[in-house]
């Protein structure tokens, strides 16, 4: 998962588990406001420990993988590429 997709994925997991932001925030030990920022992709002051705690609630963990490009998307990564 790419970092810019992380907030949307967390929101999708929360909704899939039929949880409110307040419920997930309580389980993860953070404020609802912080969770809202994460779900909107506003990671400015949110630590990796916070994101890791949210993901662990759903049985996920953070990991890193080496990029195959130099930060630029490939043509295959663009929607409707080659169509």
Short mmCIF file of N, CA, C and O in Angstrom, two decimals:
data_model
loop_
_atom_site.label_atom_id
_atom_site.label_comp_id
_atom_site.label_asym_id
_atom_site.label_seq_id
_atom_site.Cartn_x
_atom_site.Cartn_y
_atom_site.Cartn_z
N UNK A 1 0.85 -1.18 0.00
CA UNK A 1 0.00 0.00 0.00
C UNK A 1 0.90 1.24 0.00
O UNK A 1 1.89 1.30 0.71
N UNK A 2 0.54 2.21 -0.77
CA UNK A 2 1.28 3.47 -0.82
C UNK A 2 0.79 4.40 0.29
O UNK A 2 -0.37 4.34 0.69
N UNK A 3 1.67 5.26 0.76
CA UNK A 3 1.35 6.13 1.90
C UNK A 3 0.12 6.99 1.62
O UNK A 3 -0.69 7.21 2.51
N UNK A 4 -0.06 7.48 0.41
CA UNK A 4 -1.21 8.35 0.15
C UNK A 4 -2.53 7.59 0.15
O UNK A 4 -3.59 8.19 0.21
N UNK A 5 -2.46 6.26 0.10
CA UNK A 5 -3.68 5.45 0.16
C UNK A 5 -4.00 4.97 1.58
O UNK A 5 -5.08 4.45 1.82
N UNK A 6 -3.06 5.14 2.48
CA UNK A 6 -3.18 4.58 3.82
C UNK A 6 -4.42 5.06 4.57
O UNK A 6 -5.15 4.25 5.15
N UNK A 7 -4.68 6.34 4.57
CA UNK A 7 -5.85 6.87 5.28
C UNK A 7 -7.16 6.30 4.76
O UNK A 7 -8.04 5.93 5.53
N UNK A 8 -7.27 6.23 3.43
CA UNK A 8 -8.49 5.68 2.84
C UNK A 8 -8.65 4.20 3.19
O UNK A 8 -9.77 3.73 3.42
N UNK A 9 -7.55 3.47 3.23
CA UNK A 9 -7.61 2.05 3.58
C UNK A 9 -8.02 1.85 5.03
O UNK A 9 -8.80 0.95 5.35
N UNK A 10 -7.51 2.71 5.91
CA UNK A 10 -7.89 2.62 7.32
C UNK A 10 -9.38 2.91 7.48
O UNK A 10 -10.10 2.21 8.19
N UNK A 11 -9.87 3.93 6.79
CA UNK A 11 -11.30 4.24 6.83
C UNK A 11 -12.13 3.06 6.32
O UNK A 11 -13.13 2.68 6.91
N UNK A 12 -11.69 2.45 5.21
CA UNK A 12 -12.41 1.31 4.65
C UNK A 12 -12.42 0.13 5.62
O UNK A 12 -13.45 -0.53 5.79
N UNK A 13 -11.30 -0.13 6.29
CA UNK A 13 -11.26 -1.21 7.29
C UNK A 13 -12.21 -0.94 8.44
O UNK A 13 -12.92 -1.82 8.90
N UNK A 14 -12.21 0.32 8.90
CA UNK A 14 -13.09 0.69 10.02
C UNK A 14 -14.55 0.47 9.64
O UNK A 14 -15.32 -0.13 10.40
N UNK A 15 -14.92 0.91 8.45
CA UNK A 15 -16.31 0.75 8.01
C UNK A 15 -16.66 -0.71 7.77
O UNK A 15 -17.76 -1.14 8.08
N UNK A 16 -15.71 -1.47 7.24
CA UNK A 16 -15.92 -2.89 7.01
C UNK A 16 -16.21 -3.62 8.33
O UNK A 16 -17.01 -4.54 8.37
N UNK A 17 -15.57 -3.16 9.40
CA UNK A 17 -15.78 -3.74 10.73
C UNK A 17 -16.92 -3.05 11.49
O UNK A 17 -17.10 -3.28 12.67
N UNK A 18 -17.63 -2.18 10.79
CA UNK A 18 -18.79 -1.47 11.35
C UNK A 18 -18.46 -0.76 12.66
O UNK A 18 -19.17 -0.86 13.65
N UNK A 19 -17.35 -0.03 12.62
CA UNK A 19 -16.90 0.72 13.79
C UNK A 19 -17.03 2.21 13.52
O UNK A 19 -16.85 2.66 12.38
N UNK A 20 -17.30 2.96 14.56
CA UNK A 20 -17.27 4.42 14.46
C UNK A 20 -15.83 4.88 14.68
O UNK A 20 -14.98 4.13 15.17
N UNK A 21 -15.57 6.12 14.33
CA UNK A 21 -14.24 6.69 14.61
C UNK A 21 -13.97 6.66 16.11
O UNK A 21 -12.86 6.36 16.53
N UNK A 22 -14.98 6.96 16.91
CA UNK A 22 -14.81 6.98 18.36
C UNK A 22 -14.43 5.60 18.88
O UNK A 22 -13.51 5.47 19.70
N UNK A 23 -15.09 4.56 18.39
CA UNK A 23 -14.78 3.20 18.84
C UNK A 23 -13.35 2.80 18.48
O UNK A 23 -12.61 2.29 19.33
N UNK A 24 -12.96 3.04 17.23
CA UNK A 24 -11.61 2.67 16.81
C UNK A 24 -10.57 3.48 17.56
O UNK A 24 -9.55 2.95 17.99
N UNK A 25 -10.82 4.76 17.74
CA UNK A 25 -9.87 5.61 18.46
C UNK A 25 -9.66 5.11 19.89
O UNK A 25 -8.53 5.06 20.37
N UNK A 26 -10.74 4.71 20.55
CA UNK A 26 -10.62 4.19 21.92
C UNK A 26 -9.79 2.92 21.94
O UNK A 26 -8.92 2.76 22.80
N UNK A 27 -10.03 2.01 21.02
CA UNK A 27 -9.27 0.75 20.97
C UNK A 27 -7.80 1.01 20.69
O UNK A 27 -6.92 0.39 21.28
N UNK A 28 -7.53 1.94 19.76
CA UNK A 28 -6.15 2.25 19.37
C UNK A 28 -5.45 3.16 20.37
O UNK A 28 -4.24 3.37 20.26
N UNK A 29 -6.19 3.72 21.33
CA UNK A 29 -5.59 4.59 22.34
C UNK A 29 -5.22 5.96 21.84
O UNK A 29 -4.25 6.56 22.28
N UNK A 30 -6.03 6.47 20.90
CA UNK A 30 -5.79 7.81 20.35
C UNK A 30 -7.10 8.59 20.40
O UNK A 30 -8.14 8.05 20.71
N UNK A 31 -7.02 9.87 20.06
CA UNK A 31 -8.24 10.67 20.04
C UNK A 31 -8.97 10.47 18.71
O UNK A 31 -8.38 10.10 17.70
N UNK A 32 -10.26 10.75 18.73
CA UNK A 32 -11.05 10.66 17.50
C UNK A 32 -10.56 11.68 16.49
O UNK A 32 -10.54 11.43 15.28
N UNK A 33 -10.13 12.84 16.96
CA UNK A 33 -9.62 13.89 16.07
C UNK A 33 -8.37 13.39 15.33
O UNK A 33 -8.23 13.58 14.12
N UNK A 34 -7.47 12.72 16.05
CA UNK A 34 -6.27 12.17 15.43
C UNK A 34 -6.63 11.12 14.39
O UNK A 34 -6.09 11.11 13.28
N UNK A 35 -7.57 10.26 14.72
CA UNK A 35 -8.01 9.25 13.76
C UNK A 35 -8.60 9.91 12.52
O UNK A 35 -8.33 9.49 11.39
N UNK A 36 -9.38 10.95 12.70
CA UNK A 36 -9.94 11.67 11.56
C UNK A 36 -8.85 12.22 10.66
O UNK A 36 -8.96 12.16 9.43
N UNK A 37 -7.80 12.76 11.25
CA UNK A 37 -6.67 13.28 10.47
C UNK A 37 -6.02 12.16 9.66
O UNK A 37 -5.70 12.33 8.49
N UNK A 38 -5.81 11.02 10.31
CA UNK A 38 -5.21 9.88 9.62
C UNK A 38 -6.08 9.46 8.44
O UNK A 38 -5.58 9.25 7.33
N UNK A 39 -7.37 9.34 8.65
CA UNK A 39 -8.27 8.91 7.58
C UNK A 39 -8.31 9.90 6.42
O UNK A 39 -8.55 9.52 5.29
N UNK A 40 -8.04 11.18 6.70
CA UNK A 40 -8.00 12.19 5.64
C UNK A 40 -6.62 12.31 5.01
O UNK A 40 -6.40 13.11 4.11
N UNK A 41 -5.67 11.53 5.50
CA UNK A 41 -4.31 11.57 4.96
C UNK A 41 -3.48 12.71 5.48
O UNK A 41 -2.46 13.06 4.90
N UNK A 42 -3.88 13.30 6.59
CA UNK A 42 -3.15 14.42 7.20
C UNK A 42 -2.18 13.85 8.24
O UNK A 42 -2.42 13.89 9.44
N UNK A 43 -1.05 13.32 7.77
CA UNK A 43 -0.10 12.64 8.62
C UNK A 43 0.96 13.55 9.22
O UNK A 43 1.88 13.07 9.87
N UNK A 44 0.83 14.85 9.05
CA UNK A 44 1.85 15.81 9.47
C UNK A 44 2.48 15.54 10.82
O UNK A 44 3.69 15.41 10.93
N UNK A 45 1.69 15.43 11.87
CA UNK A 45 2.26 15.24 13.21
C UNK A 45 1.89 13.88 13.81
O UNK A 45 2.11 13.65 14.99
N UNK A 46 1.37 12.99 13.00
CA UNK A 46 0.96 11.67 13.49
C UNK A 46 2.17 10.73 13.40
O UNK A 46 2.80 10.61 12.36
N UNK A 47 2.48 10.07 14.51
CA UNK A 47 3.65 9.19 14.53
C UNK A 47 3.35 7.84 13.89
O UNK A 47 2.19 7.43 13.75
N UNK A 48 4.40 7.15 13.51
CA UNK A 48 4.24 5.81 12.96
C UNK A 48 3.67 4.87 14.02
O UNK A 48 2.93 3.94 13.68
N UNK A 49 3.96 5.12 15.27
CA UNK A 49 3.41 4.28 16.35
C UNK A 49 1.88 4.37 16.37
O UNK A 49 1.19 3.38 16.62
N UNK A 50 1.34 5.55 16.12
CA UNK A 50 -0.11 5.74 16.09
C UNK A 50 -0.70 4.96 14.93
O UNK A 50 -1.67 4.21 15.08
N UNK A 51 -0.12 5.11 13.75
CA UNK A 51 -0.61 4.40 12.57
C UNK A 51 -0.49 2.89 12.78
O UNK A 51 -1.42 2.13 12.48
N UNK A 52 0.62 2.45 13.35
CA UNK A 52 0.81 1.04 13.63
C UNK A 52 -0.25 0.52 14.60
O UNK A 52 -0.80 -0.57 14.41
N UNK A 53 -0.58 1.31 15.61
CA UNK A 53 -1.61 0.90 16.57
C UNK A 53 -2.97 0.75 15.92
O UNK A 53 -3.72 -0.18 16.24
N UNK A 54 -3.30 1.65 15.01
CA UNK A 54 -4.58 1.56 14.30
C UNK A 54 -4.60 0.30 13.45
O UNK A 54 -5.56 -0.48 13.49
N UNK A 55 -3.54 0.06 12.68
CA UNK A 55 -3.50 -1.10 11.81
C UNK A 55 -3.52 -2.41 12.58
O UNK A 55 -4.16 -3.38 12.16
N UNK A 56 -2.85 -2.47 13.72
CA UNK A 56 -2.83 -3.69 14.53
C UNK A 56 -4.23 -4.04 15.04
O UNK A 56 -4.53 -5.21 15.26
N UNK A 57 -5.09 -3.06 15.21
CA UNK A 57 -6.47 -3.32 15.61
C UNK A 57 -7.15 -4.27 14.63
O UNK A 57 -7.96 -5.10 15.03
N UNK A 58 -6.77 -4.18 13.36
CA UNK A 58 -7.38 -5.00 12.32
C UNK A 58 -6.50 -6.18 11.91
O UNK A 58 -6.79 -6.88 10.95
N UNK A 59 -5.39 -6.38 12.63
CA UNK A 59 -4.51 -7.50 12.32
C UNK A 59 -3.51 -7.21 11.21
O UNK A 59 -2.98 -8.13 10.60
N UNK A 60 -3.23 -5.94 10.95
CA UNK A 60 -2.26 -5.55 9.94
C UNK A 60 -1.04 -4.95 10.62
O UNK A 60 -1.09 -4.57 11.78
N UNK A 61 0.04 -4.85 9.88
CA UNK A 61 1.23 -4.18 10.39
C UNK A 61 1.87 -3.36 9.28
O UNK A 61 1.64 -3.61 8.09
N UNK A 62 2.67 -2.39 9.69
CA UNK A 62 3.39 -1.56 8.73
C UNK A 62 4.56 -2.34 8.17
O UNK A 62 5.19 -3.13 8.88
N UNK A 63 4.86 -2.13 6.92
CA UNK A 63 6.06 -2.71 6.31
C UNK A 63 6.54 -1.75 5.23
O UNK A 63 5.81 -0.86 4.80
N UNK A 64 7.76 -1.95 4.82
CA UNK A 64 8.33 -1.12 3.76
C UNK A 64 8.82 -2.03 2.65
O UNK A 64 9.23 -3.17 2.91
N UNK A 65 8.77 -1.53 1.44
CA UNK A 65 9.30 -2.28 0.33
C UNK A 65 10.04 -1.34 -0.59
O UNK A 65 9.72 -0.16 -0.69
N UNK A 66 11.03 -1.87 -1.25
CA UNK A 66 11.84 -1.07 -2.14
C UNK A 66 11.05 -0.70 -3.38
O UNK A 66 10.32 -1.51 -3.93
N UNK A 67 11.15 0.54 -3.77
CA UNK A 67 10.49 1.01 -4.99
C UNK A 67 11.25 0.52 -6.20
O UNK A 67 12.47 0.47 -6.20
N UNK A 68 10.52 0.21 -7.22
CA UNK A 68 11.16 -0.23 -8.44
C UNK A 68 11.46 0.94 -9.37
O UNK A 68 12.22 0.81 -10.31
N UNK A 69 10.86 2.08 -9.10
CA UNK A 69 11.11 3.27 -9.92
C UNK A 69 11.73 4.34 -9.03
O UNK A 69 11.95 4.13 -7.85
N UNK A 70 11.98 5.48 -9.58
CA UNK A 70 12.58 6.58 -8.83
C UNK A 70 11.54 7.56 -8.31
O UNK A 70 11.74 8.76 -8.32
N UNK A 71 10.42 7.05 -7.86
CA UNK A 71 9.39 7.90 -7.31
C UNK A 71 8.36 8.36 -8.33
O UNK A 71 7.35 8.91 -7.97
N UNK A 72 8.63 8.12 -9.58
CA UNK A 72 7.68 8.50 -10.61
C UNK A 72 6.81 7.29 -10.95
O UNK A 72 7.32 6.17 -11.04
N UNK A 73 5.53 7.48 -11.12
CA UNK A 73 4.67 6.34 -11.46
C UNK A 73 4.98 5.83 -12.86
O UNK A 73 5.38 6.58 -13.74
N UNK A 74 4.80 4.53 -13.04
CA UNK A 74 4.95 3.95 -14.36
C UNK A 74 3.66 4.18 -15.14
O UNK A 74 2.63 4.53 -14.56
N UNK A 75 3.69 3.98 -16.43
CA UNK A 75 2.47 4.14 -17.24
C UNK A 75 1.38 3.18 -16.78
O UNK A 75 0.20 3.51 -16.83
N UNK A 76 1.77 1.98 -16.34
CA UNK A 76 0.77 1.02 -15.86
C UNK A 76 0.05 1.49 -14.61
O UNK A 76 -1.04 1.01 -14.31
N UNK A 77 0.65 2.40 -13.86
CA UNK A 77 0.05 2.88 -12.63
C UNK A 77 -0.98 3.99 -12.87
O UNK A 77 -1.73 4.35 -11.97
N UNK A 78 -1.00 4.56 -14.05
CA UNK A 78 -1.97 5.60 -14.37
C UNK A 78 -3.29 4.96 -14.77
O UNK A 78 -3.31 3.98 -15.52
N UNK A 79 -4.42 5.52 -14.29
CA UNK A 79 -5.72 5.00 -14.71
C UNK A 79 -5.88 5.16 -16.23
O UNK A 79 -5.46 6.15 -16.79
N UNK A 80 -6.49 4.20 -16.85
CA UNK A 80 -6.78 4.22 -18.28
C UNK A 80 -5.55 4.30 -19.17
O UNK A 80 -5.62 4.75 -20.31
N UNK A 81 -4.37 3.90 -18.64
CA UNK A 81 -3.15 3.94 -19.44
C UNK A 81 -3.27 2.94 -20.60
O UNK A 81 -3.68 1.82 -20.44
N UNK A 82 -2.91 3.37 -21.75
CA UNK A 82 -2.89 2.52 -22.92
C UNK A 82 -4.27 2.15 -23.46
O UNK A 82 -4.41 1.24 -24.25
N UNK A 83 -5.31 2.86 -23.06
CA UNK A 83 -6.66 2.54 -23.54
C UNK A 83 -7.11 3.55 -24.55
O UNK A 83 -6.86 4.65 -24.59
#
